[in-house]
XYZ file of C-alpha atoms in Angstrom:
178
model
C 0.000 0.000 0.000
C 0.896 3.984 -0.475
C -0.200 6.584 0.578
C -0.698 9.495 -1.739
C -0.470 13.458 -1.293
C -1.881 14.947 -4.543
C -1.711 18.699 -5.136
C -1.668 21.380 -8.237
C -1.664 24.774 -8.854
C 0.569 26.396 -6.431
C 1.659 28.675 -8.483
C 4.812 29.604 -5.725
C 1.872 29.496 -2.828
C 3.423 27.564 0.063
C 0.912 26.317 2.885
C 2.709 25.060 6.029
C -0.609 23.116 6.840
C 0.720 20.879 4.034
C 3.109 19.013 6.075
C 0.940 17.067 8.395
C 0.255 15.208 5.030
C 3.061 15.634 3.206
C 4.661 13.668 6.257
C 1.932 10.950 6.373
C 2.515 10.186 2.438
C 5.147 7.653 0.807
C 4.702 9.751 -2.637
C 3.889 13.639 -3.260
C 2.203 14.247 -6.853
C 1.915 17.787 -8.171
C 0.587 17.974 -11.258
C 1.869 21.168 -12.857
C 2.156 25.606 -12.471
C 4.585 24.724 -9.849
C 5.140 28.666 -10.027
C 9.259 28.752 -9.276
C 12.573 27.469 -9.088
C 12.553 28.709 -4.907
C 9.686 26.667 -4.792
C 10.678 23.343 -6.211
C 14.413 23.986 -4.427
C 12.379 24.466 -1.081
C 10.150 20.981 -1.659
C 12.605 18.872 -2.902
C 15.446 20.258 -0.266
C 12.565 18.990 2.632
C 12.023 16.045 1.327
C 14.424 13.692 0.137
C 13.058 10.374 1.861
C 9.644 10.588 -0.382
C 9.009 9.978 -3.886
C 8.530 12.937 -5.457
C 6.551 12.959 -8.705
C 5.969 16.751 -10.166
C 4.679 17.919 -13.982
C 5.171 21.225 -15.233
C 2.437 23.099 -16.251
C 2.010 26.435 -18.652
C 3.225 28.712 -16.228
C 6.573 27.032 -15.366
C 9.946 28.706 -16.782
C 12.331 26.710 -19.175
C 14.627 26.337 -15.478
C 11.411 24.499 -13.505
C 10.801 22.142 -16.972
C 14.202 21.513 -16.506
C 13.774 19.555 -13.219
C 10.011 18.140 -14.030
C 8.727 16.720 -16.788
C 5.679 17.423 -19.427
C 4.151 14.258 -18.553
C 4.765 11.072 -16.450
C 3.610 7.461 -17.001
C 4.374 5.286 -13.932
C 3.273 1.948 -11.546
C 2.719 2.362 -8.280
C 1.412 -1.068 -6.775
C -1.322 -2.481 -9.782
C -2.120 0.853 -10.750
C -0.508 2.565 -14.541
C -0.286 6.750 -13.774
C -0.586 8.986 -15.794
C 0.209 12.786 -14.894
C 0.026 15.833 -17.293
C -0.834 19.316 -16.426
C -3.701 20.207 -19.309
C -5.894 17.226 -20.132
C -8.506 18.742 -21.197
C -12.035 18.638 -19.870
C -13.019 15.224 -18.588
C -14.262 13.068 -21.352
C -12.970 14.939 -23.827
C -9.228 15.282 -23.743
C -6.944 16.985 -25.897
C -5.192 15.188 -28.351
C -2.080 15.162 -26.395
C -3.681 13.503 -23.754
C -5.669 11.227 -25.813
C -2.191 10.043 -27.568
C -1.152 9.252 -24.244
C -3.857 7.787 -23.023
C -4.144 5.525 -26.036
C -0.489 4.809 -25.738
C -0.309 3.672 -22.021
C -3.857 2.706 -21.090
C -3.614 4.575 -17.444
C -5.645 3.255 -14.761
C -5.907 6.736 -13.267
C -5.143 10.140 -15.480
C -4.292 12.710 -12.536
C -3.694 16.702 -13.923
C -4.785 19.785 -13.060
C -4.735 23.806 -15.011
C -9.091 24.066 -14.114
C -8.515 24.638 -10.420
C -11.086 22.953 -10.613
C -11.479 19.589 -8.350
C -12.861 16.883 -9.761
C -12.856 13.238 -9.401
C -14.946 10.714 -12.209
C -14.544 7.506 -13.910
C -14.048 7.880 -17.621
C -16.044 4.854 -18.965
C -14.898 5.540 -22.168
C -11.243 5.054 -21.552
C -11.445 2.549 -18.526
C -9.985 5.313 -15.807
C -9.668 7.474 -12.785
C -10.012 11.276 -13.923
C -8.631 13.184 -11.120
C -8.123 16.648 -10.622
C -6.990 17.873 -7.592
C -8.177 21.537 -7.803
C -5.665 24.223 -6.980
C -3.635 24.501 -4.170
C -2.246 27.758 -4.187
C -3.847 30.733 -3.840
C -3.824 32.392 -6.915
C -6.912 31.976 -9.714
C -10.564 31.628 -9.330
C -11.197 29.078 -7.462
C -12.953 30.101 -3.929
C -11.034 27.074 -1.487
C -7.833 25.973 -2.145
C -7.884 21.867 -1.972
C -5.480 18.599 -2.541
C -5.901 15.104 -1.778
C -4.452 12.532 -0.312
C -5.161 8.809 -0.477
C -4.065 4.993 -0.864
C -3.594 2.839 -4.106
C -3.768 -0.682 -2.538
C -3.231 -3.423 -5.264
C -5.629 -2.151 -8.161
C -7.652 -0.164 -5.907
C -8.145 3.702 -5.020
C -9.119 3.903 -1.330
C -9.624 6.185 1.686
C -9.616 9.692 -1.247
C -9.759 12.884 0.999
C -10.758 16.062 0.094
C -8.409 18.492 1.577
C -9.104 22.354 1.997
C -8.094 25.582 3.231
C -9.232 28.591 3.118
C -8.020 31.233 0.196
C -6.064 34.054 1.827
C -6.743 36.054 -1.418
C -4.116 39.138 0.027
C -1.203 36.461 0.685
C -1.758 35.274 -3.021
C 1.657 35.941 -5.229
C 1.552 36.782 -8.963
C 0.520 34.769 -11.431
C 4.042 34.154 -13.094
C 7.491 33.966 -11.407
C 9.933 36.421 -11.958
C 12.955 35.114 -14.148
């Protein structure tokens, strides 16, 4: 069994509150607009015991797609992953996403750029659409959220909804400085 922090859309937030779960997880997810380099430096410097799994997404500087990737296709337990930032909307992807998806079969397609959460099984496709919403402050989204749960075997189990408040004045700008 592992257990699962899932997050998105930080876009250089940080949230201390985090690292109650961030400590209870085997692997940390984010699944793109990481935001910037201090950022990444500052997760990855904190936590070198976990597996750290991170996407860039369409606000991320050549530097942060340096260190991440545009997509990742991975096991963990039964389970095929697939992570990219912009999927589309569920049930109808884009066609990068639908190459992919085509290519690897994922169980569970996990990405984010909506800020909006959302969690459905594509019966199209035979998978797990998950979006974690945003966790950062920045954006439209009223709560900021993430998730955290178990892949067992084949199985999803124990999904939590995680959310904090929006502290709209502590929100940074949209794009990192280069």
């Amino acid at each position: 069994m592992r257990k699962i922090f899932l997050l998105s859309d930080t876009h250089s937030h940080w949230n201390d509150e985090w690292m109650k779960y961030i400590i209870e997880a085997d692997e940390v997810w984010h699944a793109g607009d990481i935001g910037s380099v201090e950022w990444l430096q500052k997760f990855t410097d904190n936590l070198k015991n976990k597996t750290l799994r991170f996407v860039y997404g369409n606000i991320d500087n050549p530097t942060i797609q340096a260190h991440t990737h545009e997509y990742l296709v991975f096991n963990v337990e039964q389970l095929k992953i697939l992570i990219i930032h912009i999927a589309g909307t569920f049930g109808k992807y884009n066609p990068k996403t639908r190459e992919l998806i085509l290519q690897y079969h994922p169980d569970i397609l996990v990405c984010g750029h909506s800020h909006i959460l959302k969690i459905q099984y594509d019966q199209k496709f035979k998978l797990w659409y998950i979006n974690p919403g945003a966790a950062g402050t920045y954006g439209h989204h009223k709560v900021s959220t993430a998730l955290q749960f178990e892949i067992h075997q084949d199985k999803i189990k124990n999904m939590k909804i995680i959310e904090w408040k929006k502290d709209v004045a502590s929100a940074p700008p949209p794009y990192p400085e280069i």
